[in-house]
């Protein structure tokens, strides 16, 4: 099937009969394990393996770049919430990088590339009072990933916060109100850990 693909008709990907069905299944299973059941872009962990949760992600969209449809370095697993909005964005940083051979330099891509970039170099993920916040570490890939994958959606759910600083102040005020006067240093440290901590192990 791979040998016979004409590098032009990406619609073969969505057919429900033939070799492509087994190809998709194999790709999904491989990248789910490789990524530890985490989305390539938001790094949320979801232990489900079915297609209602996960999309096989084409970093360079298959409709625009059909020649890379089956290129391993163009494939990953992404949650549907990240993958759907991303389809509307241009991912290649310059048209000149569109060559017969898939570009393998991270600078060729506007987004955090799941194979070429270290996620933690571009994005910080903070849990504040149980709520997830994405903080780009640069105005390039981190910011573009935030926008193109709509990572703002995590903030929309908590619109009572006007800013990250406001959220931190509110959470700390609540902590002071609830902290027992006789709390030991270890107890205080443990309670503070529930208010704010940075997620680790974001990289594959």
mmCIF file of N, CA and C in Angstrom, residues 98-189:
data_model
loop_
_atom_site.group_PDB
_atom_site.id
_atom_site.type_symbol
_atom_site.label_atom_id
_atom_site.label_comp_id
_atom_site.label_asym_id
_atom_site.label_seq_id
_atom_site.Cartn_x
_atom_site.Cartn_y
_atom_site.Cartn_z
ATOM 1 N N UNK A 98 9.570 23.229 1.738
ATOM 2 C CA UNK A 98 8.768 22.146 1.167
ATOM 3 C C UNK A 98 9.581 21.488 0.054
ATOM 4 N N UNK A 99 10.196 20.394 0.387
ATOM 5 C CA UNK A 99 11.049 19.681 -0.554
ATOM 6 C C UNK A 99 10.587 18.237 -0.674
ATOM 7 N N UNK A 100 11.187 17.525 -1.599
ATOM 8 C CA UNK A 100 10.806 16.131 -1.821
ATOM 9 C C UNK A 100 11.039 15.305 -0.561
ATOM 10 N N UNK A 101 12.143 15.587 0.110
ATOM 11 C CA UNK A 101 12.453 14.906 1.367
ATOM 12 C C UNK A 101 11.893 15.731 2.525
ATOM 13 N N UNK A 102 11.269 15.064 3.477
ATOM 14 C CA UNK A 102 10.647 15.758 4.608
ATOM 15 C C UNK A 102 11.685 16.579 5.369
ATOM 16 N N UNK A 103 11.396 17.855 5.648
ATOM 17 C CA UNK A 103 12.353 18.688 6.388
ATOM 18 C C UNK A 103 12.568 18.147 7.801
ATOM 19 N N UNK A 104 13.817 17.996 8.189
ATOM 20 C CA UNK A 104 14.098 17.409 9.505
ATOM 21 C C UNK A 104 14.817 18.366 10.450
ATOM 22 N N UNK A 105 14.702 19.650 10.163
ATOM 23 C CA UNK A 105 15.270 20.687 11.029
ATOM 24 C C UNK A 105 14.124 21.371 11.770
ATOM 25 N N UNK A 106 14.218 21.462 13.080
ATOM 26 C CA UNK A 106 13.126 22.046 13.869
ATOM 27 C C UNK A 106 12.829 23.486 13.477
ATOM 28 N N UNK A 107 13.818 24.182 12.918
ATOM 29 C CA UNK A 107 13.612 25.576 12.523
ATOM 30 C C UNK A 107 12.691 25.702 11.312
ATOM 31 N N UNK A 108 12.402 24.600 10.662
ATOM 32 C CA UNK A 108 11.503 24.625 9.501
ATOM 33 C C UNK A 108 10.037 24.728 9.913
ATOM 34 N N UNK A 109 9.757 24.585 11.199
ATOM 35 C CA UNK A 109 8.376 24.505 11.665
ATOM 36 C C UNK A 109 8.054 25.621 12.656
ATOM 37 N N UNK A 110 6.854 26.181 12.514
ATOM 38 C CA UNK A 110 6.405 27.238 13.417
ATOM 39 C C UNK A 110 5.963 26.686 14.768
ATOM 40 N N UNK A 111 5.532 25.454 14.765
ATOM 41 C CA UNK A 111 4.932 24.838 15.937
ATOM 42 C C UNK A 111 5.966 23.990 16.680
ATOM 43 N N UNK A 112 5.678 23.632 17.922
ATOM 44 C CA UNK A 112 6.534 22.689 18.639
ATOM 45 C C UNK A 112 6.398 21.336 17.949
ATOM 46 N N UNK A 113 7.461 20.890 17.299
ATOM 47 C CA UNK A 113 7.399 19.639 16.545
ATOM 48 C C UNK A 113 7.605 18.466 17.502
ATOM 49 N N UNK A 114 6.688 17.493 17.507
ATOM 50 C CA UNK A 114 6.783 16.390 18.468
ATOM 51 C C UNK A 114 8.024 15.526 18.321
ATOM 52 N N UNK A 115 8.685 15.577 17.164
ATOM 53 C CA UNK A 115 9.890 14.766 16.968
ATOM 54 C C UNK A 115 11.183 15.566 17.092
ATOM 55 N N UNK A 116 11.145 16.841 16.782
ATOM 56 C CA UNK A 116 12.383 17.617 16.687
ATOM 57 C C UNK A 116 12.599 18.616 17.827
ATOM 58 N N UNK A 117 11.540 18.980 18.526
ATOM 59 C CA UNK A 117 11.642 19.994 19.579
ATOM 60 C C UNK A 117 11.498 19.381 20.963
ATOM 61 N N UNK A 118 12.160 19.989 21.920
ATOM 62 C CA UNK A 118 11.954 19.634 23.318
ATOM 63 C C UNK A 118 10.841 20.526 23.855
ATOM 64 N N UNK A 119 9.740 19.910 24.234
ATOM 65 C CA UNK A 119 8.549 20.657 24.635
ATOM 66 C C UNK A 119 8.852 21.631 25.769
ATOM 67 N N UNK A 120 9.604 21.174 26.752
ATOM 68 C CA UNK A 120 9.867 22.000 27.932
ATOM 69 C C UNK A 120 10.773 23.192 27.641
ATOM 70 N N UNK A 121 11.404 23.224 26.474
ATOM 71 C CA UNK A 121 12.180 24.402 26.072
ATOM 72 C C UNK A 121 11.281 25.518 25.551
ATOM 73 N N UNK A 122 10.043 25.171 25.218
ATOM 74 C CA UNK A 122 9.141 26.114 24.569
ATOM 75 C C UNK A 122 7.866 26.419 25.352
ATOM 76 N N UNK A 123 7.497 25.527 26.265
ATOM 77 C CA UNK A 123 6.229 25.689 26.969
ATOM 78 C C UNK A 123 6.366 25.227 28.418
ATOM 79 N N UNK A 124 5.812 26.035 29.304
ATOM 80 C CA UNK A 124 5.714 25.658 30.712
ATOM 81 C C UNK A 124 4.252 25.365 31.010
ATOM 82 N N UNK A 125 4.003 24.274 31.708
ATOM 83 C CA UNK A 125 2.636 23.926 32.089
ATOM 84 C C UNK A 125 2.556 23.968 33.610
ATOM 85 N N UNK A 126 1.687 24.834 34.097
ATOM 86 C CA UNK A 126 1.561 25.062 35.533
ATOM 87 C C UNK A 126 0.189 24.591 35.999
ATOM 88 N N UNK A 127 0.169 23.906 37.114
ATOM 89 C CA UNK A 127 -1.095 23.555 37.761
ATOM 90 C C UNK A 127 -1.280 24.511 38.930
ATOM 91 N N UNK A 128 -2.300 25.327 38.849
ATOM 92 C CA UNK A 128 -2.574 26.310 39.898
ATOM 93 C C UNK A 128 -3.937 26.014 40.502
ATOM 94 N N UNK A 129 -3.910 25.586 41.758
ATOM 95 C CA UNK A 129 -5.155 25.260 42.453
ATOM 96 C C UNK A 129 -5.983 24.251 41.664
ATOM 97 N N UNK A 130 -5.282 23.277 41.079
ATOM 98 C CA UNK A 130 -5.942 22.218 40.338
ATOM 99 C C UNK A 130 -6.287 22.559 38.907
ATOM 100 N N UNK A 131 -5.917 23.757 38.452
ATOM 101 C CA UNK A 131 -6.263 24.199 37.102
ATOM 102 C C UNK A 131 -5.004 24.314 36.248
ATOM 103 N N UNK A 132 -5.104 23.901 35.014
ATOM 104 C CA UNK A 132 -3.960 23.785 34.108
ATOM 105 C C UNK A 132 -3.788 25.078 33.304
ATOM 106 N N UNK A 133 -2.559 25.614 33.292
ATOM 107 C CA UNK A 133 -2.271 26.859 32.580
ATOM 108 C C UNK A 133 -1.027 26.663 31.719
ATOM 109 N N UNK A 134 -1.091 27.130 30.462
ATOM 110 C CA UNK A 134 0.028 27.016 29.524
ATOM 111 C C UNK A 134 0.711 28.370 29.386
ATOM 112 N N UNK A 135 2.013 28.383 29.619
ATOM 113 C CA UNK A 135 2.793 29.616 29.564
ATOM 114 C C UNK A 135 3.910 29.451 28.536
ATOM 115 N N UNK A 136 3.775 30.068 27.352
ATOM 116 C CA UNK A 136 4.841 29.978 26.343
ATOM 117 C C UNK A 136 6.138 30.571 26.882
ATOM 118 N N UNK A 137 7.238 29.909 26.615
ATOM 119 C CA UNK A 137 8.535 30.387 27.075
ATOM 120 C C UNK A 137 9.223 31.249 26.031
ATOM 121 N N UNK A 138 8.565 31.439 24.900
ATOM 122 C CA UNK A 138 9.118 32.288 23.844
ATOM 123 C C UNK A 138 7.973 32.792 22.981
ATOM 124 N N UNK A 139 8.276 33.749 22.127
ATOM 125 C CA UNK A 139 7.244 34.318 21.249
ATOM 126 C C UNK A 139 7.169 33.575 19.927
ATOM 127 N N UNK A 140 7.946 32.518 19.791
ATOM 128 C CA UNK A 140 7.950 31.741 18.561
ATOM 129 C C UNK A 140 7.107 30.494 18.674
ATOM 130 N N UNK A 141 7.750 29.349 18.789
ATOM 131 C CA UNK A 141 7.053 28.070 18.784
ATOM 132 C C UNK A 141 6.070 27.914 19.944
ATOM 133 N N UNK A 142 6.476 28.370 21.130
ATOM 134 C CA UNK A 142 5.574 28.248 22.266
ATOM 135 C C UNK A 142 4.277 28.998 22.043
ATOM 136 N N UNK A 143 4.399 30.233 21.608
ATOM 137 C CA UNK A 143 3.217 31.064 21.370
ATOM 138 C C UNK A 143 2.388 30.523 20.211
ATOM 139 N N UNK A 144 3.050 30.076 19.136
ATOM 140 C CA UNK A 144 2.313 29.598 17.968
ATOM 141 C C UNK A 144 1.567 28.302 18.281
ATOM 142 N N UNK A 145 2.173 27.453 19.101
ATOM 143 C CA UNK A 145 1.492 26.227 19.509
ATOM 144 C C UNK A 145 0.284 26.551 20.374
ATOM 145 N N UNK A 146 0.445 27.503 21.284
ATOM 146 C CA UNK A 146 -0.658 27.937 22.145
ATOM 147 C C UNK A 146 -1.844 28.392 21.306
ATOM 148 N N UNK A 147 -1.560 29.178 20.259
ATOM 149 C CA UNK A 147 -2.621 29.736 19.417
ATOM 150 C C UNK A 147 -3.203 28.682 18.487
ATOM 151 N N UNK A 148 -2.345 27.977 17.755
ATOM 152 C CA UNK A 148 -2.836 27.077 16.708
ATOM 153 C C UNK A 148 -3.558 25.859 17.273
ATOM 154 N N UNK A 149 -3.194 25.422 18.465
ATOM 155 C CA UNK A 149 -3.866 24.275 19.083
ATOM 156 C C UNK A 149 -4.909 24.696 20.114
ATOM 157 N N UNK A 150 -5.171 26.009 20.179
ATOM 158 C CA UNK A 150 -6.178 26.562 21.085
ATOM 159 C C UNK A 150 -5.969 26.100 22.527
ATOM 160 N N UNK A 151 -4.738 26.196 22.993
ATOM 161 C CA UNK A 151 -4.480 25.871 24.394
ATOM 162 C C UNK A 151 -5.079 26.913 25.327
ATOM 163 N N UNK A 152 -5.584 27.999 24.745
ATOM 164 C CA UNK A 152 -6.345 28.978 25.529
ATOM 165 C C UNK A 152 -7.605 28.346 26.110
ATOM 166 N N UNK A 153 -8.034 27.243 25.508
ATOM 167 C CA UNK A 153 -9.297 26.633 25.961
ATOM 168 C C UNK A 153 -9.243 26.244 27.434
ATOM 169 N N UNK A 154 -8.050 25.973 27.943
ATOM 170 C CA UNK A 154 -7.929 25.651 29.361
ATOM 171 C C UNK A 154 -8.210 26.881 30.215
ATOM 172 N N UNK A 155 -7.867 28.058 29.687
ATOM 173 C CA UNK A 155 -8.136 29.308 30.400
ATOM 174 C C UNK A 155 -9.607 29.686 30.321
ATOM 175 N N UNK A 156 -10.248 29.402 29.156
ATOM 176 C CA UNK A 156 -11.661 29.741 28.994
ATOM 177 C C UNK A 156 -12.502 29.092 30.086
ATOM 178 N N UNK A 157 -12.095 27.897 30.493
ATOM 179 C CA UNK A 157 -12.879 27.162 31.482
ATOM 180 C C UNK A 157 -12.829 27.828 32.854
ATOM 181 N N UNK A 158 -11.830 28.702 33.042
ATOM 182 C CA UNK A 158 -11.643 29.334 34.338
ATOM 183 C C UNK A 158 -11.621 30.846 34.163
ATOM 184 N N UNK A 159 -12.658 31.355 33.525
ATOM 185 C CA UNK A 159 -12.682 32.768 33.127
ATOM 186 C C UNK A 159 -12.806 33.726 34.307
ATOM 187 N N UNK A 160 -13.001 33.194 35.501
ATOM 188 C CA UNK A 160 -13.071 34.101 36.653
ATOM 189 C C UNK A 160 -11.702 34.711 36.940
ATOM 190 N N UNK A 161 -10.648 34.151 36.352
ATOM 191 C CA UNK A 161 -9.315 34.702 36.527
ATOM 192 C C UNK A 161 -9.043 35.726 35.442
ATOM 193 N N UNK A 162 -8.677 36.922 35.832
ATOM 194 C CA UNK A 162 -8.331 37.940 34.839
ATOM 195 C C UNK A 162 -6.902 37.772 34.352
ATOM 196 N N UNK A 163 -6.061 37.201 35.172
ATOM 197 C CA UNK A 163 -4.678 36.971 34.774
ATOM 198 C C UNK A 163 -4.094 35.887 35.654
ATOM 199 N N UNK A 164 -2.938 35.380 35.232
ATOM 200 C CA UNK A 164 -2.256 34.365 36.030
ATOM 201 C C UNK A 164 -1.893 34.912 37.408
ATOM 202 N N UNK A 165 -1.437 36.174 37.467
ATOM 203 C CA UNK A 165 -1.073 36.784 38.751
ATOM 204 C C UNK A 165 -2.280 36.889 39.675
ATOM 205 N N UNK A 166 -3.432 37.277 39.093
ATOM 206 C CA UNK A 166 -4.651 37.363 39.902
ATOM 207 C C UNK A 166 -5.006 36.001 40.479
ATOM 208 N N UNK A 167 -4.861 34.982 39.644
ATOM 209 C CA UNK A 167 -5.188 33.631 40.088
ATOM 210 C C UNK A 167 -4.281 33.202 41.231
ATOM 211 N N UNK A 168 -2.991 33.531 41.124
ATOM 212 C CA UNK A 168 -2.044 33.164 42.173
ATOM 213 C C UNK A 168 -2.381 33.870 43.484
ATOM 214 N N UNK A 169 -2.733 35.154 43.390
ATOM 215 C CA UNK A 169 -3.072 35.928 44.589
ATOM 216 C C UNK A 169 -4.320 35.364 45.257
ATOM 217 N N UNK A 170 -5.333 35.071 44.439
ATOM 218 C CA UNK A 170 -6.581 34.527 44.981
ATOM 219 C C UNK A 170 -6.327 33.187 45.665
ATOM 220 N N UNK A 171 -5.560 32.331 44.995
ATOM 221 C CA UNK A 171 -5.289 31.011 45.551
ATOM 222 C C UNK A 171 -4.491 31.105 46.842
ATOM 223 N N UNK A 172 -3.518 32.020 46.881
ATOM 224 C CA UNK A 172 -2.704 32.154 48.089
ATOM 225 C C UNK A 172 -3.533 32.737 49.235
ATOM 226 N N UNK A 173 -4.442 33.655 48.910
ATOM 227 C CA UNK A 173 -5.323 34.222 49.939
ATOM 228 C C UNK A 173 -6.202 33.138 50.542
ATOM 229 N N UNK A 174 -6.706 32.264 49.681
ATOM 230 C CA UNK A 174 -7.528 31.161 50.168
ATOM 231 C C UNK A 174 -6.705 30.233 51.053
ATOM 232 N N UNK A 175 -5.447 30.041 50.651
ATOM 233 C CA UNK A 175 -4.560 29.199 51.458
ATOM 234 C C UNK A 175 -4.369 29.787 52.859
ATOM 235 N N UNK A 176 -4.132 31.101 52.930
ATOM 236 C CA UNK A 176 -3.928 31.753 54.227
ATOM 237 C C UNK A 176 -5.168 31.647 55.102
ATOM 238 N N UNK A 177 -6.342 31.743 54.466
ATOM 239 C CA UNK A 177 -7.592 31.653 55.222
ATOM 240 C C UNK A 177 -7.785 30.262 55.816
ATOM 241 N N UNK A 178 -7.305 29.252 55.091
ATOM 242 C CA UNK A 178 -7.564 27.871 55.493
ATOM 243 C C UNK A 178 -6.417 27.218 56.254
ATOM 244 N N UNK A 179 -5.277 27.885 56.286
ATOM 245 C CA UNK A 179 -4.099 27.290 56.927
ATOM 246 C C UNK A 179 -4.232 27.356 58.453
ATOM 247 N N UNK A 180 -4.179 26.229 59.133
ATOM 248 C CA UNK A 180 -4.273 26.240 60.605
ATOM 249 C C UNK A 180 -3.116 27.014 61.226
ATOM 250 N N UNK A 181 -3.385 27.687 62.314
ATOM 251 C CA UNK A 181 -2.354 28.499 62.971
ATOM 252 C C UNK A 181 -1.211 27.642 63.492
ATOM 253 N N UNK A 182 -1.497 26.387 63.818
ATOM 254 C CA UNK A 182 -0.462 25.516 64.380
ATOM 255 C C UNK A 182 0.138 24.576 63.337
ATOM 256 N N UNK A 183 -0.045 24.900 62.053
ATOM 257 C CA UNK A 183 0.484 24.033 60.992
ATOM 258 C C UNK A 183 2.007 23.991 61.035
ATOM 259 N N UNK A 184 2.557 22.804 60.865
ATOM 260 C CA UNK A 184 4.015 22.650 60.848
ATOM 261 C C UNK A 184 4.555 23.078 59.484
ATOM 262 N N UNK A 185 5.875 23.363 59.390
ATOM 263 C CA UNK A 185 6.456 23.723 58.089
ATOM 264 C C UNK A 185 6.197 22.679 57.008
ATOM 265 N N UNK A 186 6.263 21.399 57.379
ATOM 266 C CA UNK A 186 6.019 20.341 56.397
ATOM 267 C C UNK A 186 4.573 20.357 55.916
ATOM 268 N N UNK A 187 3.647 20.614 56.831
ATOM 269 C CA UNK A 187 2.234 20.681 56.455
ATOM 270 C C UNK A 187 1.974 21.873 55.538
ATOM 271 N N UNK A 188 2.601 23.005 55.841
ATOM 272 C CA UNK A 188 2.438 24.196 55.000
ATOM 273 C C UNK A 188 2.997 23.934 53.604
ATOM 274 N N UNK A 189 4.168 23.316 53.557
ATOM 275 C CA UNK A 189 4.789 23.008 52.269
ATOM 276 C C UNK A 189 3.896 22.087 51.450
#
